[in-house]
PDB file of C-alpha atoms in Angstrom:
ATOM      1  CA  MET A   1      54.844 -16.054 -21.699  1.00 50.00           C
ATOM      2  CA  GLU A   2      54.440 -15.355 -18.112  1.00 56.00           C
ATOM      3  CA  ASN A   3      53.621 -11.746 -17.273  1.00 64.00           C
ATOM      4  CA  LYS A   4      54.988 -11.101 -13.801  1.00 71.00           C
ATOM      5  CA  PHE A   5      54.067  -7.970 -11.966  1.00 75.00           C
ATOM      6  CA  ASN A   6      57.108  -6.227 -10.522  1.00 83.00           C
ATOM      7  CA  TYR A   7      56.060  -5.204  -6.999  1.00 86.00           C
ATOM      8  CA  LYS A   8      59.360  -3.540  -6.178  1.00 88.00           C
ATOM      9  CA  LYS A   9      59.113  -1.135  -9.115  1.00 90.00           C
ATOM     10  CA  PHE A  10      55.433  -0.442  -8.340  1.00 90.00           C
ATOM     11  CA  PHE A  11      56.140   0.524  -4.709  1.00 93.00           C
ATOM     12  CA  ILE A  12      59.105   2.702  -5.697  1.00 93.00           C
ATOM     13  CA  ASN A  13      56.922   4.617  -8.189  1.00 94.00           C
ATOM     14  CA  TYR A  14      54.085   4.801  -5.658  1.00 95.00           C
ATOM     15  CA  GLY A  15      56.474   6.137  -3.003  1.00 96.00           C
ATOM     16  CA  ILE A  16      57.755   8.825  -5.374  1.00 97.00           C
ATOM     17  CA  LEU A  17      54.184   9.898  -6.153  1.00 97.00           C
ATOM     18  CA  ILE A  18      53.293  10.092  -2.439  1.00 97.00           C
ATOM     19  CA  ALA A  19      56.485  12.093  -1.736  1.00 97.00           C
ATOM     20  CA  ILE A  20      55.627  14.604  -4.480  1.00 98.00           C
ATOM     21  CA  ILE A  21      52.058  15.028  -3.205  1.00 98.00           C
ATOM     22  CA  GLY A  22      53.330  15.395   0.378  1.00 97.00           C
ATOM     23  CA  PHE A  23      55.835  18.037  -0.720  1.00 97.00           C
ATOM     24  CA  ILE A  24      53.094  20.013  -2.502  1.00 97.00           C
ATOM     25  CA  PHE A  25      50.931  19.933   0.644  1.00 97.00           C
ATOM     26  CA  LEU A  26      53.839  21.106   2.803  1.00 96.00           C
ATOM     27  CA  VAL A  27      54.509  24.022   0.448  1.00 96.00           C
ATOM     28  CA  MET A  28      50.816  24.983   0.517  1.00 95.00           C
ATOM     29  CA  ILE A  29      50.656  24.846   4.322  1.00 93.00           C
ATOM     30  CA  TYR A  30      53.848  26.890   4.591  1.00 93.00           C
ATOM     31  CA  THR A  31      52.522  29.640   2.279  1.00 91.00           C
ATOM     32  CA  VAL A  32      49.271  29.834   4.254  1.00 88.00           C
ATOM     33  CA  LYS A  33      51.226  30.179   7.515  1.00 87.00           C
ATOM     34  CA  LEU A  34      53.424  32.889   5.978  1.00 88.00           C
ATOM     35  CA  SER A  35      50.485  34.877   4.619  1.00 86.00           C
ATOM     36  CA  ARG A  36      48.480  34.793   7.877  1.00 84.00           C
ATOM     37  CA  LYS A  37      50.471  37.634   9.504  1.00 86.00           C
ATOM     38  CA  SER A  38      50.165  39.804   6.393  1.00 86.00           C
ATOM     39  CA  TRP A  39      46.427  39.089   6.256  1.00 85.00           C
ATOM     40  CA  GLN A  40      46.006  40.108   9.906  1.00 86.00           C
ATOM     41  CA  ASN A  41      48.017  43.317   9.456  1.00 88.00           C
ATOM     42  CA  ASN A  42      46.120  44.378   6.326  1.00 88.00           C
ATOM     43  CA  LEU A  43      42.734  43.766   7.950  1.00 89.00           C
ATOM     44  CA  LYS A  44      43.898  45.765  10.972  1.00 91.00           C
ATOM     45  CA  VAL A  45      44.628  48.717   8.677  1.00 91.00           C
ATOM     46  CA  CYS A  46      41.108  48.421   7.207  1.00 90.00           C
ATOM     47  CA  VAL A  47      39.550  48.411  10.693  1.00 91.00           C
ATOM     48  CA  GLU A  48      41.665  51.412  11.742  1.00 91.00           C
ATOM     49  CA  LYS A  49      40.574  53.366   8.654  1.00 90.00           C
ATOM     50  CA  VAL A  50      36.862  52.674   9.200  1.00 89.00           C
ATOM     51  CA  LEU A  51      37.066  53.626  12.875  1.00 90.00           C
ATOM     52  CA  GLU A  52      39.056  56.768  12.115  1.00 90.00           C
ATOM     53  CA  ASP A  53      36.615  57.817   9.355  1.00 85.00           C
ATOM     54  CA  ASN A  54      33.478  57.267  11.447  1.00 85.00           C
ATOM     55  CA  TYR A  55      34.808  57.925  14.981  1.00 87.00           C
ATOM     56  CA  PRO A  56      37.704  60.382  14.563  1.00 88.00           C
ATOM     57  CA  ASP A  57      40.384  60.229  17.251  1.00 85.00           C
ATOM     58  CA  THR A  58      38.368  57.807  19.413  1.00 86.00           C
ATOM     59  CA  TRP A  59      39.723  54.259  19.070  1.00 88.00           C
ATOM     60  CA  ASN A  60      43.112  52.536  19.282  1.00 89.00           C
ATOM     61  CA  VAL A  61      43.216  49.209  17.458  1.00 90.00           C
ATOM     62  CA  GLY A  62      45.200  46.546  19.292  1.00 89.00           C
ATOM     63  CA  GLN A  63      46.048  42.905  18.774  1.00 91.00           C
ATOM     64  CA  PHE A  64      44.302  40.314  16.631  1.00 90.00           C
ATOM     65  CA  VAL A  65      41.943  38.069  18.623  1.00 88.00           C
ATOM     66  CA  PHE A  66      41.697  34.434  17.570  1.00 85.00           C
ATOM     67  CA  ILE A  67      38.081  33.373  16.955  1.00 83.00           C
ATOM     68  CA  ASN A  68      37.362  29.739  17.750  1.00 82.00           C
ATOM     69  CA  ASN A  69      34.282  29.442  15.574  1.00 76.00           C
ATOM     70  CA  PRO A  70      33.571  28.167  12.054  1.00 74.00           C
ATOM     71  CA  LEU A  71      32.343  31.655  11.133  1.00 66.00           C
ATOM     72  CA  SER A  72      35.882  32.951  11.639  1.00 68.00           C
ATOM     73  CA  LEU A  73      36.533  32.197   7.974  1.00 73.00           C
ATOM     74  CA  SER A  74      34.481  35.286   7.150  1.00 78.00           C
ATOM     75  CA  ALA A  75      35.481  37.388  10.157  1.00 84.00           C
ATOM     76  CA  ALA A  76      38.446  38.814  12.026  1.00 87.00           C
ATOM     77  CA  CYS A  77      38.437  40.385  15.470  1.00 89.00           C
ATOM     78  CA  TYR A  78      40.717  43.013  17.023  1.00 92.00           C
ATOM     79  CA  GLU A  79      40.948  44.462  20.504  1.00 92.00           C
ATOM     80  CA  ILE A  80      40.152  48.158  20.552  1.00 91.00           C
ATOM     81  CA  SER A  81      40.308  50.673  23.363  1.00 91.00           C
ATOM     82  CA  ASN A  82      38.792  54.109  23.705  1.00 88.00           C
ATOM     83  CA  LYS A  83      41.514  56.778  23.714  1.00 86.00           C
ATOM     84  CA  LYS A  84      39.708  58.960  26.254  1.00 86.00           C
ATOM     85  CA  THR A  85      38.086  56.510  28.666  1.00 87.00           C
ATOM     86  CA  GLY A  86      40.279  53.441  28.178  1.00 84.00           C
ATOM     87  CA  VAL A  87      37.208  51.191  27.805  1.00 88.00           C
ATOM     88  CA  LYS A  88      38.087  47.992  25.977  1.00 90.00           C
ATOM     89  CA  SER A  89      35.885  46.610  23.207  1.00 90.00           C
ATOM     90  CA  SER A  90      36.230  44.461  20.128  1.00 90.00           C
ATOM     91  CA  ALA A  91      36.131  45.427  16.469  1.00 92.00           C
ATOM     92  CA  VAL A  92      34.939  42.734  14.105  1.00 91.00           C
ATOM     93  CA  ILE A  93      35.449  42.968  10.365  1.00 91.00           C
ATOM     94  CA  ILE A  94      33.273  40.541   8.488  1.00 89.00           C
ATOM     95  CA  ARG A  95      32.599  39.754   4.849  1.00 87.00           C
ATOM     96  CA  ASP A  96      28.994  40.454   3.905  1.00 83.00           C
ATOM     97  CA  THR A  97      27.164  40.181   0.616  1.00 80.00           C
ATOM     98  CA  SER A  98      25.403  43.049  -1.062  1.00 76.00           C
ATOM     99  CA  PHE A  99      23.845  43.844  -4.399  1.00 76.00           C
ATOM    100  CA  TYR A 100      27.279  45.102  -5.442  1.00 75.00           C
ATOM    101  CA  GLY A 101      29.132  41.966  -4.391  1.00 78.00           C
ATOM    102  CA  PRO A 102      31.005  41.082  -1.208  1.00 84.00           C
ATOM    103  CA  VAL A 103      31.837  43.990   1.089  1.00 84.00           C
ATOM    104  CA  SER A 104      33.740  44.213   4.365  1.00 87.00           C
ATOM    105  CA  VAL A 105      31.690  45.500   7.273  1.00 89.00           C
ATOM    106  CA  VAL A 106      33.098  46.638  10.624  1.00 91.00           C
ATOM    107  CA  PHE A 107      31.174  46.276  13.868  1.00 91.00           C
ATOM    108  CA  ILE A 108      32.054  47.365  17.405  1.00 91.00           C
ATOM    109  CA  CYS A 109      31.173  44.941  20.191  1.00 89.00           C
ATOM    110  CA  ASP A 110      31.460  46.139  23.797  1.00 86.00           C
ATOM    111  CA  GLU A 111      32.033  44.105  26.985  1.00 86.00           C
ATOM    112  CA  ASN A 112      28.273  43.492  27.373  1.00 84.00           C
ATOM    113  CA  LEU A 113      28.153  42.093  23.818  1.00 84.00           C
ATOM    114  CA  ASN A 114      26.185  45.074  22.485  1.00 86.00           C
ATOM    115  CA  VAL A 115      26.973  45.384  18.791  1.00 87.00           C
ATOM    116  CA  GLU A 116      27.083  48.623  16.813  1.00 88.00           C
ATOM    117  CA  PHE A 117      27.572  49.015  13.069  1.00 85.00           C
ATOM    118  CA  ALA A 118      30.732  51.092  12.461  1.00 86.00           C
ATOM    119  CA  GLY A 119      30.932  51.258   8.667  1.00 83.00           C
ATOM    120  CA  TYR A 120      31.997  49.700   5.409  1.00 83.00           C
ATOM    121  CA  SER A 121      35.661  49.093   4.690  1.00 84.00           C
ATOM    122  CA  SER A 122      37.177  50.019   1.324  1.00 76.00           C
ATOM    123  CA  LEU A 123      33.860  51.291   0.024  1.00 71.00           C
ATOM    124  CA  HIS A 124      33.327  54.965  -0.746  1.00 71.00           C
ATOM    125  CA  GLY A 125      31.205  57.257  -2.846  1.00 70.00           C
ATOM    126  CA  ARG A 126      27.779  56.626  -4.280  1.00 70.00           C
ATOM    127  CA  ILE A 127      27.702  52.888  -3.570  1.00 64.00           C
ATOM    128  CA  GLU A 128      28.512  53.423   0.112  1.00 70.00           C
ATOM    129  CA  GLN A 129      25.784  56.067   0.372  1.00 68.00           C
ATOM    130  CA  GLN A 130      23.243  53.738  -1.229  1.00 67.00           C
ATOM    131  CA  LEU A 131      24.108  50.999   1.258  1.00 68.00           C
ATOM    132  CA  LEU A 132      24.018  53.425   4.208  1.00 67.00           C
ATOM    133  CA  ASN A 133      20.652  54.888   3.135  1.00 65.00           C
ATOM    134  CA  LYS A 134      18.892  51.549   3.534  1.00 69.00           C
ATOM    135  CA  LYS A 135      16.938  51.938   6.746  1.00 61.00           C
ATOM    136  CA  SER A 136      16.438  48.229   7.351  1.00 65.00           C
ATOM    137  CA  ASP A 137      19.211  45.991   6.053  1.00 73.00           C
ATOM    138  CA  LYS A 138      18.472  42.418   7.096  1.00 80.00           C
ATOM    139  CA  ARG A 139      22.049  41.280   6.460  1.00 81.00           C
ATOM    140  CA  LEU A 140      23.441  43.856   8.885  1.00 80.00           C
ATOM    141  CA  GLU A 141      20.802  42.881  11.452  1.00 83.00           C
ATOM    142  CA  TYR A 142      21.784  39.236  11.002  1.00 85.00           C
ATOM    143  CA  TRP A 143      25.457  39.970  11.680  1.00 84.00           C
ATOM    144  CA  GLN A 144      24.633  42.237  14.611  1.00 85.00           C
ATOM    145  CA  ASN A 145      22.749  39.345  16.190  1.00 86.00           C
ATOM    146  CA  LYS A 146      25.408  36.775  15.243  1.00 86.00           C
ATOM    147  CA  ILE A 147      28.546  38.654  16.354  1.00 86.00           C
ATOM    148  CA  PRO A 148      27.987  38.143  20.116  1.00 86.00           C
ATOM    149  CA  GLU A 149      27.917  34.403  19.463  1.00 84.00           C
ATOM    150  CA  ILE A 150      31.088  34.625  17.373  1.00 81.00           C
ATOM    151  CA  ILE A 151      32.934  36.758  19.932  1.00 80.00           C
ATOM    152  CA  GLY A 152      31.621  34.748  22.877  1.00 73.00           C
ATOM    153  CA  ALA A 153      32.907  31.492  21.343  1.00 50.00           C
ATOM    154  CA  GLY A 154      36.275  33.118  20.690  1.00 47.00           C
ATOM    155  CA  ASN A 155      36.732  34.170  24.322  1.00 49.00           C
ATOM    156  CA  ASN A 156      35.940  30.794  25.887  1.00 44.00           C
ATOM    157  CA  GLU A 157      39.415  29.378  25.404  1.00 42.00           C
TER     158      GLU A 157
END
């Protein structure tokens, strides 16, 4: 009663398992690559709406700017230009936390890395007014101080 282990059958089964796992990873990577353009376009629309609501007929939103920084998982950057003067700046939309849950905040960063709060995206009514009425919001101050570092790292390529 000799129990022999069949190596050939083991490696065939192991190879099939690895092929299935590899296929699943390829499908996941492909869907992420496909959704990236849609993600960028939808965030661009959000930035355009915030800038149009708070600075009517002032800014043109341009191309997506790649951010080479770990904080880019919570942020996206777009080139913007002033319609009247042609001055180029950057608009950064970033996910921030609030008492009401995560909200998208838009900041404008000029060439000298001066950051200005532009507004909240997809947030209207009483909740937006409550957030805007806070005179000293430490989270907004944090992002205003952090955005020059994020933008600066993105432009060093």
